[in-house]
Coordinates of C-alpha atoms in Angstrom, one line a residue:
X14 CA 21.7 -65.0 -9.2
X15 CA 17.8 -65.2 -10.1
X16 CA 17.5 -67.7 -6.9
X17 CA 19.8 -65.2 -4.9
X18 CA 17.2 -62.1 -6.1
X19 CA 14.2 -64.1 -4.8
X20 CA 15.9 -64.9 -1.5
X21 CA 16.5 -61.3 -0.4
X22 CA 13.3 -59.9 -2.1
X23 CA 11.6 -62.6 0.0
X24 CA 13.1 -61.2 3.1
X25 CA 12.6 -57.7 2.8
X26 CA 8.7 -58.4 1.8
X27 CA 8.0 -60.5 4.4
X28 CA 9.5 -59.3 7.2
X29 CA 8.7 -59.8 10.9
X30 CA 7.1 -56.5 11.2
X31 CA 3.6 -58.3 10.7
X32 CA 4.4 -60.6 13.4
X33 CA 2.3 -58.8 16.1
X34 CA -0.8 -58.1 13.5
X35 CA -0.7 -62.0 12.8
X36 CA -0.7 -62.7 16.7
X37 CA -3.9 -60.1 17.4
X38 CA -5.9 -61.5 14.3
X39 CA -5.2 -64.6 15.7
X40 CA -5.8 -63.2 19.4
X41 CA -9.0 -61.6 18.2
X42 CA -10.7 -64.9 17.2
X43 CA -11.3 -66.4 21.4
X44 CA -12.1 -64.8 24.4
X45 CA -10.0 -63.9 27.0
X46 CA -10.7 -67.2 29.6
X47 CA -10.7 -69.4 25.7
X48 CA -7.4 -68.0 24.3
X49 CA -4.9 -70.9 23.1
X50 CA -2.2 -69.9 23.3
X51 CA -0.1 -72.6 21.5
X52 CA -2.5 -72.7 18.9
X53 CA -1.5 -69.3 18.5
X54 CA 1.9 -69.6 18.4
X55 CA 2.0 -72.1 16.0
X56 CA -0.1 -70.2 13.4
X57 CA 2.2 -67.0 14.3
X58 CA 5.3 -69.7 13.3
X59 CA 3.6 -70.9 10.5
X60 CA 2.9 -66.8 9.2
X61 CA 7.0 -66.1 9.7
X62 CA 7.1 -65.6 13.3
X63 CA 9.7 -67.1 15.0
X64 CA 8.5 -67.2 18.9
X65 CA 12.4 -67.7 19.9
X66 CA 13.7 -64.8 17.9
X67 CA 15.9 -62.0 19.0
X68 CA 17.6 -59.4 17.4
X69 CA 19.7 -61.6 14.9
X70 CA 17.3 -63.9 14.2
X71 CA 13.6 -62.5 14.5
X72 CA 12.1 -64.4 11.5
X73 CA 11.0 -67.2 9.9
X74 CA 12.1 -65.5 7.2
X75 CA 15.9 -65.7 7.5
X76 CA 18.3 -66.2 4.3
X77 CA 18.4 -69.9 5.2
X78 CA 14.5 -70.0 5.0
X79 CA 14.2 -67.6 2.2
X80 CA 16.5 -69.5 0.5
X81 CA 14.3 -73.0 0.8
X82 CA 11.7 -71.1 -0.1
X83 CA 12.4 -69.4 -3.2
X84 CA 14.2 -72.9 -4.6
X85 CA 10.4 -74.5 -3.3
X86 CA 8.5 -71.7 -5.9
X87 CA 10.8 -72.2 -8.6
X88 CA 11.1 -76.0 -8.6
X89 CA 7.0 -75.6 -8.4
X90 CA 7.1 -78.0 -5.4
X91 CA 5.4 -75.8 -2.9
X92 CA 5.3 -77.7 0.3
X93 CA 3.0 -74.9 1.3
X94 CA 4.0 -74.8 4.6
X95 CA 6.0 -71.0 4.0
X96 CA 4.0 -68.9 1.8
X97 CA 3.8 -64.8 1.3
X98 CA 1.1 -63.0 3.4
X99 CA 1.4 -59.6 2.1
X100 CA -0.1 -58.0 -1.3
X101 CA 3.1 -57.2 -2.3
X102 CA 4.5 -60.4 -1.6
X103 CA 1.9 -62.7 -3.2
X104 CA 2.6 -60.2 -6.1
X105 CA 6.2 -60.6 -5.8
X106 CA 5.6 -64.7 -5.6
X107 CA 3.6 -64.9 -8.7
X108 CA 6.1 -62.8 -11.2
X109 CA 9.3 -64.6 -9.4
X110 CA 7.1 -67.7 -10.1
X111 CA 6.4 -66.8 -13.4
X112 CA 10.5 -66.4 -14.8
X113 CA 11.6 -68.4 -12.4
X114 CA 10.5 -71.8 -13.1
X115 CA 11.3 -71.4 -17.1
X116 CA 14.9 -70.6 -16.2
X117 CA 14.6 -73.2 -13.7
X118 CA 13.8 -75.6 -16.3
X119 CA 16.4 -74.4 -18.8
X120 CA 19.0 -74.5 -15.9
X121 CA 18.1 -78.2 -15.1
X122 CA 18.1 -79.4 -19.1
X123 CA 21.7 -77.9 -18.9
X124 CA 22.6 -80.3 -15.8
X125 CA 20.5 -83.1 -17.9
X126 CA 22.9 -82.7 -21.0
X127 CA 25.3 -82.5 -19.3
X128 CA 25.3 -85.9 -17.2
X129 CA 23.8 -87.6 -20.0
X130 CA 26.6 -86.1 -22.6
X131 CA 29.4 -88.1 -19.8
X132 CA 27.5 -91.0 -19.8
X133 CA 27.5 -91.2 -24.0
X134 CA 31.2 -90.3 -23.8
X135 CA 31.9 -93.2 -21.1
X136 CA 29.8 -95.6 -23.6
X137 CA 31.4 -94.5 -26.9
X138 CA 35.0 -95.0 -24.8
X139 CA 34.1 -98.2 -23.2
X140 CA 31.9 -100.1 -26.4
X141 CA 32.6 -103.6 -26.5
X142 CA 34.5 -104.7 -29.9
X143 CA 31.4 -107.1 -30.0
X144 CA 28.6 -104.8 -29.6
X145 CA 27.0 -106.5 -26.8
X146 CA 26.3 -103.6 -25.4
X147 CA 27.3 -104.8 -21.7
X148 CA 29.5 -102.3 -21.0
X149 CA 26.7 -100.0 -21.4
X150 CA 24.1 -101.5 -19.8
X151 CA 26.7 -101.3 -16.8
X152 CA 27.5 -97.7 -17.2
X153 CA 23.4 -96.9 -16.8
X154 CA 23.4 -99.3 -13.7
X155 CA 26.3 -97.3 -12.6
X156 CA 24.4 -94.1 -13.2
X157 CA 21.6 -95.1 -10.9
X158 CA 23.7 -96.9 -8.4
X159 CA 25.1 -93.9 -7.5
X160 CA 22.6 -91.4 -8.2
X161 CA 20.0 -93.5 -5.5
X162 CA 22.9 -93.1 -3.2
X163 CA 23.8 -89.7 -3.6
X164 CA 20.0 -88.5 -3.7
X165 CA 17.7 -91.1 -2.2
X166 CA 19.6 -93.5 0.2
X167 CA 22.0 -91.3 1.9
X168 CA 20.1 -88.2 2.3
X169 CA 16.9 -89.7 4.7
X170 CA 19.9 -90.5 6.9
X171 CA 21.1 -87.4 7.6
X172 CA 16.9 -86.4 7.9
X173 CA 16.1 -88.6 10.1
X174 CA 19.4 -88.2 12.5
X175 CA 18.8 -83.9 12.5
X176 CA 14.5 -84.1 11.9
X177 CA 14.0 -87.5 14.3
X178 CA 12.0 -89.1 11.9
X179 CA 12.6 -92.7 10.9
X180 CA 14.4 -93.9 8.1
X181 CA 11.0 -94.5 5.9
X182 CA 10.0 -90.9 6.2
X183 CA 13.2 -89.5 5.7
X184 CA 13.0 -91.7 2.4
X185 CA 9.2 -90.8 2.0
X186 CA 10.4 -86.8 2.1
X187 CA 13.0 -87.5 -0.3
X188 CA 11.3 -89.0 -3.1
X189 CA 8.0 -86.7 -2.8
X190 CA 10.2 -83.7 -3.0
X191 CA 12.6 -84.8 -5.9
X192 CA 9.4 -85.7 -7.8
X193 CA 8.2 -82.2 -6.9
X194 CA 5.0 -83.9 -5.5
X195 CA 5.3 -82.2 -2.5
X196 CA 2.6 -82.9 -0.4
X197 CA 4.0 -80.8 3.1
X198 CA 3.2 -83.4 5.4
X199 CA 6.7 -83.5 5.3
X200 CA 9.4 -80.5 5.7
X201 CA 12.5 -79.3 6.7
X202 CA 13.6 -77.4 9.4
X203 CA 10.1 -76.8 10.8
X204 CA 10.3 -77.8 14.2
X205 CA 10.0 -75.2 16.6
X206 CA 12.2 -77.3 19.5
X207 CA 15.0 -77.9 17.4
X208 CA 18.4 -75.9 16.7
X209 CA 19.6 -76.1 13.5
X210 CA 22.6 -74.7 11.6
X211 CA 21.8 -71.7 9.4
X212 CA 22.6 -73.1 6.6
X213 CA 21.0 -76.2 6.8
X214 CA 18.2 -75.7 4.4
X215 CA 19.8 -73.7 2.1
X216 CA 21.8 -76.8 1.5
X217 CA 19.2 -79.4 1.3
X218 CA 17.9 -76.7 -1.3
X219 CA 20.7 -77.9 -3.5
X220 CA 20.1 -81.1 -3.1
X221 CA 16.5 -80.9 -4.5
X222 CA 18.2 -79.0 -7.4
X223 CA 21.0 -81.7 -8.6
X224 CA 18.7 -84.4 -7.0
X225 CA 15.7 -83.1 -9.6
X226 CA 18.0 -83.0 -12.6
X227 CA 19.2 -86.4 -11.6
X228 CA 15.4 -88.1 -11.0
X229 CA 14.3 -86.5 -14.2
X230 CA 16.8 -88.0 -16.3
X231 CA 15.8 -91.2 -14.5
X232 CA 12.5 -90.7 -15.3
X233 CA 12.9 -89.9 -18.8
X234 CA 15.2 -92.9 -19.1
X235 CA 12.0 -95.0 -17.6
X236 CA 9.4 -93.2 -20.2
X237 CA 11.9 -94.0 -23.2
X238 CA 12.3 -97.8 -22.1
X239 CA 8.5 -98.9 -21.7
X240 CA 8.3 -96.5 -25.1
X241 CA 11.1 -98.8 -26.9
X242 CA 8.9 -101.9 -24.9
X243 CA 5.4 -100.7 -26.4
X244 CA 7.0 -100.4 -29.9
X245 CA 7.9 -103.8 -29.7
X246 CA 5.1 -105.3 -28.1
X247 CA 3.3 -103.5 -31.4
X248 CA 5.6 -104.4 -34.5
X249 CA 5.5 -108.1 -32.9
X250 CA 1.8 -108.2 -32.9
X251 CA 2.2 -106.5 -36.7
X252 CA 4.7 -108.7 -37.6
X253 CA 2.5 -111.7 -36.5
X254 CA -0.5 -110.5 -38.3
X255 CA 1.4 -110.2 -41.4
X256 CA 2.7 -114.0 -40.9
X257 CA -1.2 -115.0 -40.2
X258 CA -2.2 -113.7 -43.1
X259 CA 0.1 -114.9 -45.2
X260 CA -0.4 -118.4 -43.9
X261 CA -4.1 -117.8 -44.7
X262 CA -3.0 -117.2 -48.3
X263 CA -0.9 -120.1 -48.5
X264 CA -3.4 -122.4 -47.4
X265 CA -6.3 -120.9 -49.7
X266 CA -3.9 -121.7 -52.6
X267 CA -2.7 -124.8 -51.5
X268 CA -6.9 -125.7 -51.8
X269 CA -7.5 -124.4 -55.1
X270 CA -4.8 -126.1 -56.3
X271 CA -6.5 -129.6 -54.7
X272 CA -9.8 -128.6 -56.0
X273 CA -8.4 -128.5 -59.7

């Protein structure tokens, strides 16, 4: 609902009434014989403008774009590439910002717990009499398998068939934007010469939410494993210390007792 506020609030703030204002100040800047006009046009799409738009579809700033958007702020990966250019939406932006990203954060903990909580339960159901553990070394290597599928393998197909980029950028734009890196030298639905279905990016916006949850518990299961390797690496080198210098000790004694 939160997400849902932001996308319509987005819409009604930035609406394509300031698409004329945008193309003057941008107008305003050359000469009459100097005036580029694709420059122009692509700052104006850049501001909201849509230069194709009609009566149905004026605007950048559709649901489907609002909707990207305001799962961009919240997930604080900010491609940068659609951004507020009123006072009252920059205003807007910063307290949506501001509540959005810790419910955000509680929202995706809840999806963590979750997955994790199946992946306990699968482990406690499938233990090996022996305790070897193998069955649950396999249930994590299941977890990834199909998490990379789902979320990193799969989806840069789909990119690069509707964006025409090649499979190591759609893969490139997957991973920066699941790690909420997001640089914008990459983006969705941006291309000014291409159709796409409305809601296009309001479903790759659910992908970055499940893929995030996912990533981060990947993550997290990476920090915990070189944590679990640098605690070893350090009781070993205690442990060895202690066995030196006990050896020391033996051998000092084993000399007094030749001396007497």
């Amino acid at each position: 609902m939160y997400w849902l506020l932001g996308t319509l609030q987005r819409r009604d703030i930035n609406t394509p009434t300031q698409a004329g204002t945008i193309i003057i100040n941008a107008a305003s800047r050359y000469n009459d014989s100097q005036l580029p006009s694709t420059k122009i046009i692509m700052e104006a799409w850049d501001k909201g403008l849509n230069p194709k738009g009609n009566a149905t579809n004026p605007s950048n700033w559709d649901f489907s774009n609002s909707f990207f958007f305001a799962g961009t702020v919240i997930t604080t990966i900010g491609y940068g590439n659609l951004y507020p250019s009123t006072v009252a939406g920059q205003v807007f932006c910063v307290f949506y910002a501001l509540f959005g990203i810790p419910l955000n954060v509680a929202f995706l903990n809840q999806i963590g717990k979750g997955l994790n909580g199946h992946i306990i339960a699968l482990g406690r159901c499938s233990q090996d009499p022996d305790g070897s553990g193998v069955m649950k070394v396999m249930i994590v290597g299941l977890f990834l398998t199909t998490g990379s599928l789902l979320f990193l393998v799969f989806p840069p197909m789909i990119f690069s068939y509707v964006e025409g980029w090649s499979y190591g950028e759609g893969f490139y734009f997957a991973f920066i934007t699941l790690s909420t890196i997001g640089f914008g030298d990459y983006v969705l639905g941006t291309d000014p010469n291409k159709h796409y279905i409305s809601i296009y990016r309001s479903l790759a916006a659910l992908w970055i939410i499940f893929g995030l949850a996912w990533l981060a518990m990947v993550f997290n299961l990476a920090a915990r494993t070189v944590e679990k390797l640098i605690h070893l690496r350090i009781q070993k080198t205690h442990v060895m210390a202690e066995e030196a210098a006990v050896q020391k000790t033996e051998e000092r004694s084993v000399q007094q007792r030749v001396e007497i």
